[in-house]
Short mmCIF file of C-alpha atoms and ligand atoms in Angstrom, two decimals:
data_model
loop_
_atom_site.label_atom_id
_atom_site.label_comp_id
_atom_site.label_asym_id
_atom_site.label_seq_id
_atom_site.Cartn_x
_atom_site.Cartn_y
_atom_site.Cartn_z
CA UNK A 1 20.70 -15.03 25.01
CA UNK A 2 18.14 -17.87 23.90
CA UNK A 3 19.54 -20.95 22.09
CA UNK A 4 18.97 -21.58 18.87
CA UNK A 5 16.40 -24.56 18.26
CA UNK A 6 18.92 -27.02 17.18
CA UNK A 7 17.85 -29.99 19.12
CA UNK A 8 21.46 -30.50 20.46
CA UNK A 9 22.74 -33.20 22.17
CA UNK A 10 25.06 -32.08 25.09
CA UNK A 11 26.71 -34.18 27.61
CA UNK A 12 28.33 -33.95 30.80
CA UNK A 13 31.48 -36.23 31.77
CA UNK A 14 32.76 -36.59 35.03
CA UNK A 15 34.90 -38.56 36.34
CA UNK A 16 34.53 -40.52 39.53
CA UNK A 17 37.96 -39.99 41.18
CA UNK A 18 36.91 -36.93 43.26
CA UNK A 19 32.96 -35.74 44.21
CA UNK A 20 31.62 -32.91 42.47
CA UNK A 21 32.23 -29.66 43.36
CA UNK A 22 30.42 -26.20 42.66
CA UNK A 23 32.08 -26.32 39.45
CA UNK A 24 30.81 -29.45 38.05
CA UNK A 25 27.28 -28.56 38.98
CA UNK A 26 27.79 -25.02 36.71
CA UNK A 27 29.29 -26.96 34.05
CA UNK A 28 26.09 -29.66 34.23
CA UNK A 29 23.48 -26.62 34.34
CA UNK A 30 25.36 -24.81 31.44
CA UNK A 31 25.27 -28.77 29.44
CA UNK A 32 21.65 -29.32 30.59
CA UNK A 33 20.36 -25.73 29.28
CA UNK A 34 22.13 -25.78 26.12
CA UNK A 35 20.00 -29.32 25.43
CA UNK A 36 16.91 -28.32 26.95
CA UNK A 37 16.59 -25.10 25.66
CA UNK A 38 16.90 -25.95 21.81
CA UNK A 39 14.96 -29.02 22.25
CA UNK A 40 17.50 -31.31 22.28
CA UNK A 41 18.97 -34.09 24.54
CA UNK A 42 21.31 -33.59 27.60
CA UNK A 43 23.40 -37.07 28.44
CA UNK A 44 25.85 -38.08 31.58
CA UNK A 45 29.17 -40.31 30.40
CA UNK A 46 30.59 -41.66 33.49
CA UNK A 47 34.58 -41.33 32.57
CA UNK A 48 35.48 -43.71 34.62
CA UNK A 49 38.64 -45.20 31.92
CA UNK A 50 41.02 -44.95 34.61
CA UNK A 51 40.22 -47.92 36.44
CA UNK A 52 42.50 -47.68 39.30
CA UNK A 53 41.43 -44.12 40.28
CA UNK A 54 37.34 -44.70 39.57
CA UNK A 55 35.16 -45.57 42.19
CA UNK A 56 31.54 -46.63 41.58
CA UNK A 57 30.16 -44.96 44.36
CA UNK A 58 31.54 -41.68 43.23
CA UNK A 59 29.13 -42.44 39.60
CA UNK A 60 26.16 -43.30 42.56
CA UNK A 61 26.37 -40.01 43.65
CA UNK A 62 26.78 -38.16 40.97
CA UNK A 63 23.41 -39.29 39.14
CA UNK A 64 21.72 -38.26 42.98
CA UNK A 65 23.80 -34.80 42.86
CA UNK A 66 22.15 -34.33 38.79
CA UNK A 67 18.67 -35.15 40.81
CA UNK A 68 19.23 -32.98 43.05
CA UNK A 69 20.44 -30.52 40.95
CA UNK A 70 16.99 -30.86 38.71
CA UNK A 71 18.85 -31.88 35.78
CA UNK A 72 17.17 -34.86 34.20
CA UNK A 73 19.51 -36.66 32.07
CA UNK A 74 19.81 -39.98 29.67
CA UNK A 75 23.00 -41.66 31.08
CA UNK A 76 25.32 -43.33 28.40
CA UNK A 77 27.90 -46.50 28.57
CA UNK A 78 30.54 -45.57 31.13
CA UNK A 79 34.24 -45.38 29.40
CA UNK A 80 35.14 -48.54 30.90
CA UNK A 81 32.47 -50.68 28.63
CA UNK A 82 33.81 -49.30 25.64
CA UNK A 83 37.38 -50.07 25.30
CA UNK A 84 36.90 -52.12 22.53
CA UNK A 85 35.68 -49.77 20.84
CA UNK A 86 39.32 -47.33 21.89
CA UNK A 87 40.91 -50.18 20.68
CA UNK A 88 40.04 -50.54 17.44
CA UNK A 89 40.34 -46.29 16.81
CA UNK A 90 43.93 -47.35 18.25
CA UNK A 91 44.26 -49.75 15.52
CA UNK A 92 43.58 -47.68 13.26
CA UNK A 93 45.73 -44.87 13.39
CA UNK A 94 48.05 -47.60 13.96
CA UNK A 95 48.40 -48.99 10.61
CA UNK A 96 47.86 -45.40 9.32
CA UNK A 97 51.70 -45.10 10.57
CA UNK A 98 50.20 -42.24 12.82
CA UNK A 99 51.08 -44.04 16.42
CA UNK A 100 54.68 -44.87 17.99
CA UNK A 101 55.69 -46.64 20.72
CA UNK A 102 57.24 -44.38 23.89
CA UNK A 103 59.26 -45.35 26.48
CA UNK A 104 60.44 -41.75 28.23
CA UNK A 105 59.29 -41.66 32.24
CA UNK A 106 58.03 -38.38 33.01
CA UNK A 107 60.43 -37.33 34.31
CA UNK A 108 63.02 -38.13 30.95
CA UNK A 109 60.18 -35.38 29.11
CA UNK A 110 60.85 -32.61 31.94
CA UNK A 111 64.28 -32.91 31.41
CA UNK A 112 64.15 -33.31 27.59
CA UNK A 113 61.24 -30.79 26.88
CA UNK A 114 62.30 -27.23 25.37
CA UNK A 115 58.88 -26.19 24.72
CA UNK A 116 56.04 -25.60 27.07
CA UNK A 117 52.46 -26.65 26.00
CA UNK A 118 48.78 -25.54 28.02
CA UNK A 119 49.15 -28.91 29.64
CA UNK A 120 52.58 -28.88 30.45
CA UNK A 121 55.91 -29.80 28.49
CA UNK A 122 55.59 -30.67 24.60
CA UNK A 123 56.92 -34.36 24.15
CA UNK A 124 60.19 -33.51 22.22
CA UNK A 125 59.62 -36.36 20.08
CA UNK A 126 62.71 -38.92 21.60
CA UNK A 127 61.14 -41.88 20.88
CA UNK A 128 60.23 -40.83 17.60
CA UNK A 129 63.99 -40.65 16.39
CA UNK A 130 65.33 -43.27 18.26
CA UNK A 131 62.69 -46.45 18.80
CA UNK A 132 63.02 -47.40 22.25
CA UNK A 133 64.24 -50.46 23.20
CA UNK A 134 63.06 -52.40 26.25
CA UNK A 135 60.32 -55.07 27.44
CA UNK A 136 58.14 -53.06 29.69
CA UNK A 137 54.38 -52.28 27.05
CA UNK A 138 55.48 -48.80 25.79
CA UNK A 139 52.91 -45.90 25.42
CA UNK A 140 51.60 -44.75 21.93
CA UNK A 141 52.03 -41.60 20.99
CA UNK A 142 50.32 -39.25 18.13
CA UNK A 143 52.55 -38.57 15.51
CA UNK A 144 51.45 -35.37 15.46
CA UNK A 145 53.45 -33.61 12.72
CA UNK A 146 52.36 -36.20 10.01
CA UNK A 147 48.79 -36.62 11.24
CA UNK A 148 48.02 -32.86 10.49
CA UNK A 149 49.87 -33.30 7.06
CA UNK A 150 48.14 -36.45 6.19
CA UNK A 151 44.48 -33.96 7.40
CA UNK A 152 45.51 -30.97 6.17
CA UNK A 153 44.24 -27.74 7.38
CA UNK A 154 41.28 -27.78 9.83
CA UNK A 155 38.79 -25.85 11.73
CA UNK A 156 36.09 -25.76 14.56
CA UNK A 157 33.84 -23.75 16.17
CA UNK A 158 33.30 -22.76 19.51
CA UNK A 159 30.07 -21.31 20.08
CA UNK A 160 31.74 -18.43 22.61
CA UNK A 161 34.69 -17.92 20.67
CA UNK A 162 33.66 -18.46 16.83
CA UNK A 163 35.85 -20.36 14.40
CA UNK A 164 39.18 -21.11 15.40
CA UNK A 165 42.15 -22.70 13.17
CA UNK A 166 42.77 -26.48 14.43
CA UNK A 167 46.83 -26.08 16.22
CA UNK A 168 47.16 -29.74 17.73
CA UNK A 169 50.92 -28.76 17.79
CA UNK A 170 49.99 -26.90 20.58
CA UNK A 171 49.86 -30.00 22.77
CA UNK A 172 52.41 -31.88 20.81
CA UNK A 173 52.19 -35.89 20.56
CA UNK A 174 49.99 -36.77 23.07
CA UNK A 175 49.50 -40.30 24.67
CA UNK A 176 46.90 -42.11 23.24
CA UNK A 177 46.97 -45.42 24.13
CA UNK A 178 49.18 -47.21 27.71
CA UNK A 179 48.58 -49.92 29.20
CA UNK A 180 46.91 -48.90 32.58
CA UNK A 181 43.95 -46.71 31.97
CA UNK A 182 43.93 -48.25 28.39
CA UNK A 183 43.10 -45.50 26.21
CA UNK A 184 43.84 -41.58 26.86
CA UNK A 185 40.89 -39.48 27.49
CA UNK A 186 41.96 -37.63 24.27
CA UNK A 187 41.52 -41.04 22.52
CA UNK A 188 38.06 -42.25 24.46
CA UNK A 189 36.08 -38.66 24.77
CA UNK A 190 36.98 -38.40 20.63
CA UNK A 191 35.07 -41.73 20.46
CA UNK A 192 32.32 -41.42 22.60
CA UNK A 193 31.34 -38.23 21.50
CA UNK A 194 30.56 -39.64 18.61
CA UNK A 195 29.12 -42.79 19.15
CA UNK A 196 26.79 -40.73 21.76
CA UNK A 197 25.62 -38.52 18.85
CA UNK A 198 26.96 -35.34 20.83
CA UNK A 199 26.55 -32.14 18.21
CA UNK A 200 27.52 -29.53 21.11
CA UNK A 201 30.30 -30.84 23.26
CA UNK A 202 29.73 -28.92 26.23
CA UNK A 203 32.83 -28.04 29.07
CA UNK A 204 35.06 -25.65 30.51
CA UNK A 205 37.34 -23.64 29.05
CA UNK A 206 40.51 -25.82 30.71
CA UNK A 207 39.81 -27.77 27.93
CA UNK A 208 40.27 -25.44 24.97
CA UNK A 209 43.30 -26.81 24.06
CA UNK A 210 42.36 -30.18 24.39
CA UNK A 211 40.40 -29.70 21.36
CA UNK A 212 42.75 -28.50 18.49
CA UNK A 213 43.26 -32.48 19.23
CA UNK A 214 40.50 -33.71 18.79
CA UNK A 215 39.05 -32.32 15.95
CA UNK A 216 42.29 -33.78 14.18
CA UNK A 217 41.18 -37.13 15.53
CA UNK A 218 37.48 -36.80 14.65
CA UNK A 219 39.26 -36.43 10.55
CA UNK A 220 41.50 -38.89 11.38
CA UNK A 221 39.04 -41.45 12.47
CA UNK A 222 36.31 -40.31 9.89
CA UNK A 223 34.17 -39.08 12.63
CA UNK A 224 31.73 -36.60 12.51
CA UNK A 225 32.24 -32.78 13.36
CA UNK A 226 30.43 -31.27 16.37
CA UNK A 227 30.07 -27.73 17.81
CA UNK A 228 31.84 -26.92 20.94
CA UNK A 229 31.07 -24.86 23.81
CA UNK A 230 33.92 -24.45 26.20
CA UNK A 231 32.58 -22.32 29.34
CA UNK A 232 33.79 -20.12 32.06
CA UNK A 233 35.01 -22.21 35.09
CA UNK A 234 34.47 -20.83 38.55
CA UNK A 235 37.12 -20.09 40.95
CA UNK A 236 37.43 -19.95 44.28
CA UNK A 237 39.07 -17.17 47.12
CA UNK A 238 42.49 -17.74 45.56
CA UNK A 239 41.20 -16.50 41.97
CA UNK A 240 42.20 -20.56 41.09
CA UNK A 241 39.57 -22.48 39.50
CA UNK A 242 37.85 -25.21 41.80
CA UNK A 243 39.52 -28.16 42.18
CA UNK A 244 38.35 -31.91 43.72
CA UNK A 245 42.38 -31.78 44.84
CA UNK A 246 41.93 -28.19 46.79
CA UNK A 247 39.00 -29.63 48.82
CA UNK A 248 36.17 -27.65 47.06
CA UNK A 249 33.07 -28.67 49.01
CA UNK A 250 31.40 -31.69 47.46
CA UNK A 251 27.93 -31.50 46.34
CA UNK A 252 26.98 -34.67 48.16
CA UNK A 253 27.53 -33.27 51.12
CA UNK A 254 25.59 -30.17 50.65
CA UNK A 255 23.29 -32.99 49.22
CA UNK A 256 22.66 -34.86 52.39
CA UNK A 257 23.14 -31.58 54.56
CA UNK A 258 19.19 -30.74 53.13
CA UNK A 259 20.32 -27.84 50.87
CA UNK A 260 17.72 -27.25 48.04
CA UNK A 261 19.79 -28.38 44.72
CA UNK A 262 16.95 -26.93 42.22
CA UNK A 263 17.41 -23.37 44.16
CA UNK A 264 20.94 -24.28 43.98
CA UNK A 265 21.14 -24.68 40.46
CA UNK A 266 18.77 -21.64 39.72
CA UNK A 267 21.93 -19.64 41.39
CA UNK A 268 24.35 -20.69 39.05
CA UNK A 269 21.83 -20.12 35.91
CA UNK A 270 21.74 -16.42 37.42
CA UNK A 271 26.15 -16.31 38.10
CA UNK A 272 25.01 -15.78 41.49
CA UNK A 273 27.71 -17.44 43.32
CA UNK A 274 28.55 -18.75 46.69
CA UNK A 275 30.47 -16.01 48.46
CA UNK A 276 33.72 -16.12 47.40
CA UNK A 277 33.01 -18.05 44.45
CA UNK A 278 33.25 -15.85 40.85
CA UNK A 279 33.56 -16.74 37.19
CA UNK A 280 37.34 -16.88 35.65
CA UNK A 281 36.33 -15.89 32.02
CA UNK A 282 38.57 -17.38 29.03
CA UNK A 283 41.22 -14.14 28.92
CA UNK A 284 41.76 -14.27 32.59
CA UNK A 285 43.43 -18.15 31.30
CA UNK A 286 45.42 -16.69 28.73
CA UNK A 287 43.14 -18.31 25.78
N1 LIG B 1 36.13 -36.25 32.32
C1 LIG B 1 36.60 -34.89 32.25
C2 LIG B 1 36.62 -34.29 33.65
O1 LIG B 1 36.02 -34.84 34.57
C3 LIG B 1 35.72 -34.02 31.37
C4 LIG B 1 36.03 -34.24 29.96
C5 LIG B 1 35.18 -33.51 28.94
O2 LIG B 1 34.17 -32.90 29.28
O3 LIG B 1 35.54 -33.59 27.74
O4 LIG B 1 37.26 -33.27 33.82
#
């Protein structure tokens, strides 16, 4: 299927905690097509907001692996120049009433959570009753409940899956703003999409959820509304999708091994995987 010629601008975001795996280099050539092909722009946003996991070298290689790869892209600020900028979107939900303070551990939402979300146990809103008390910086949560009322019904589009209703109760009140990695990635990839001029926001289908909560931030925040194209991810010999934390072979290794990346790429433009490798569509993930 061609694209149309939109001009989009796409944009591929990894984070440097891990190298890049087989599946970040089908998720850049997917990105990098959908740009190319309708005339558009493809960019690379180094997510690097949690600042004691990110490690520069990690953002080295990945602009070599793009190279390699054949992907020419623009590269915008990294996360961790803009947190001013997460700040102020903070602030502003803030003194919409939309944010509260949080002081439950992890472990206090396992044990308090009846309801289980697509990214683990729905916050059951503790804190939200009962303001916690206590001198350790709390976490900000989104008041979810009000923020849709105060938005009303929304929508979105997802260019594989067609409209879909907005359901950020799905996730629940997420965390949008602690006091290590400052702001949530919910928080800073809402931001930077927009400030990046992104019209096609480009990843895999792990995130499909994520977005129900972001398009209720993009109103929130008066941002404006993109496309979205959430893609297949690849799996490995398990039938689990690749994972940095399951030792999926890093890119920069095949890199330096000699292995043509352009011939590499031209692979995963034709799903013609790495033995062993296949495509987990969306229904396979219960979406
Ligand atoms: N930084 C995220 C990751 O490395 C990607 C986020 C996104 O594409 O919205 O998984």
């Amino acid at each position: 299927m061609s694209a149309p010629l939109d001009h989009a601008v796409t944009r591929f975001a990894p984070s440097p905690n891990g190298p890049l795996h087989l599946g970040h280099a089908y998720a850049a050539v997917v990105a990098h097509d959908r740009a190319i092909d309708a005339g558009g722009r493809f960019l690379l946003r180094i997510e690097d907001i949690d600042g004691a996991r990110s490690r520069a070298d990690l953002a080295e290689d990945f602009r070599a692996d793009l190279t390699w790869l054949g992907l020419a892209f623009e590269e915008v600020p990294a996360q961790s120049t803009r947190i001013t900028a997460y700040r102020e979107a903070a602030d502003s939900l803030r003194a919409m009433g939309l944010l509260y303070p949080c002081r439950c551990t992890r472990a206090d939402v396992a044990a308090a959570a009846t309801l289980q979300g697509p990214d683990g146990p729905i916050y059951p809103g503790t804190c939200l009753r009962n303001p916690p008390l206590g001198c350790a910086d709390p976490v900000w949560r989104l008041d979810v409940e009000q923020a849709s009322d105060l938005a009303g019904p929304l929508t979105w589009h997802d260019e594989r899956r067609g409209r879909q209703r907005a359901r950020p109760e799905q996730l629940g009140d997420v965390v949008l703003w602690r006091r290590d990695a400052p702001a949530s990635y919910h928080l800073a990839a809402t931001v930077d999409d927009a400030a990046d001029g992104v019209s096609v926001v480009t990843r895999g289908a792990d995130l499909f959820a994520a977005t129900h909560i972001h398009r209720l931030l993009q109103v929130l925040l008066g941002l404006p509304e993109p496309r979205w194209h959430h893609h297949a991810l690849l799996a490995g010999p398990d039938g689990r999708k690749l994972a940095k934390r399951r030792d999926a072979p890093a890119l920069s290794d095949r890199r330096r091994a000699g292995e043509d990346g352009c011939a590499l790429a031209d692979r995963l433009r034709r799903a013609f995987f790495d033995t062993g490798v296949s495509l987990i569509e969306d229904l396979d993930m219960g979406l």
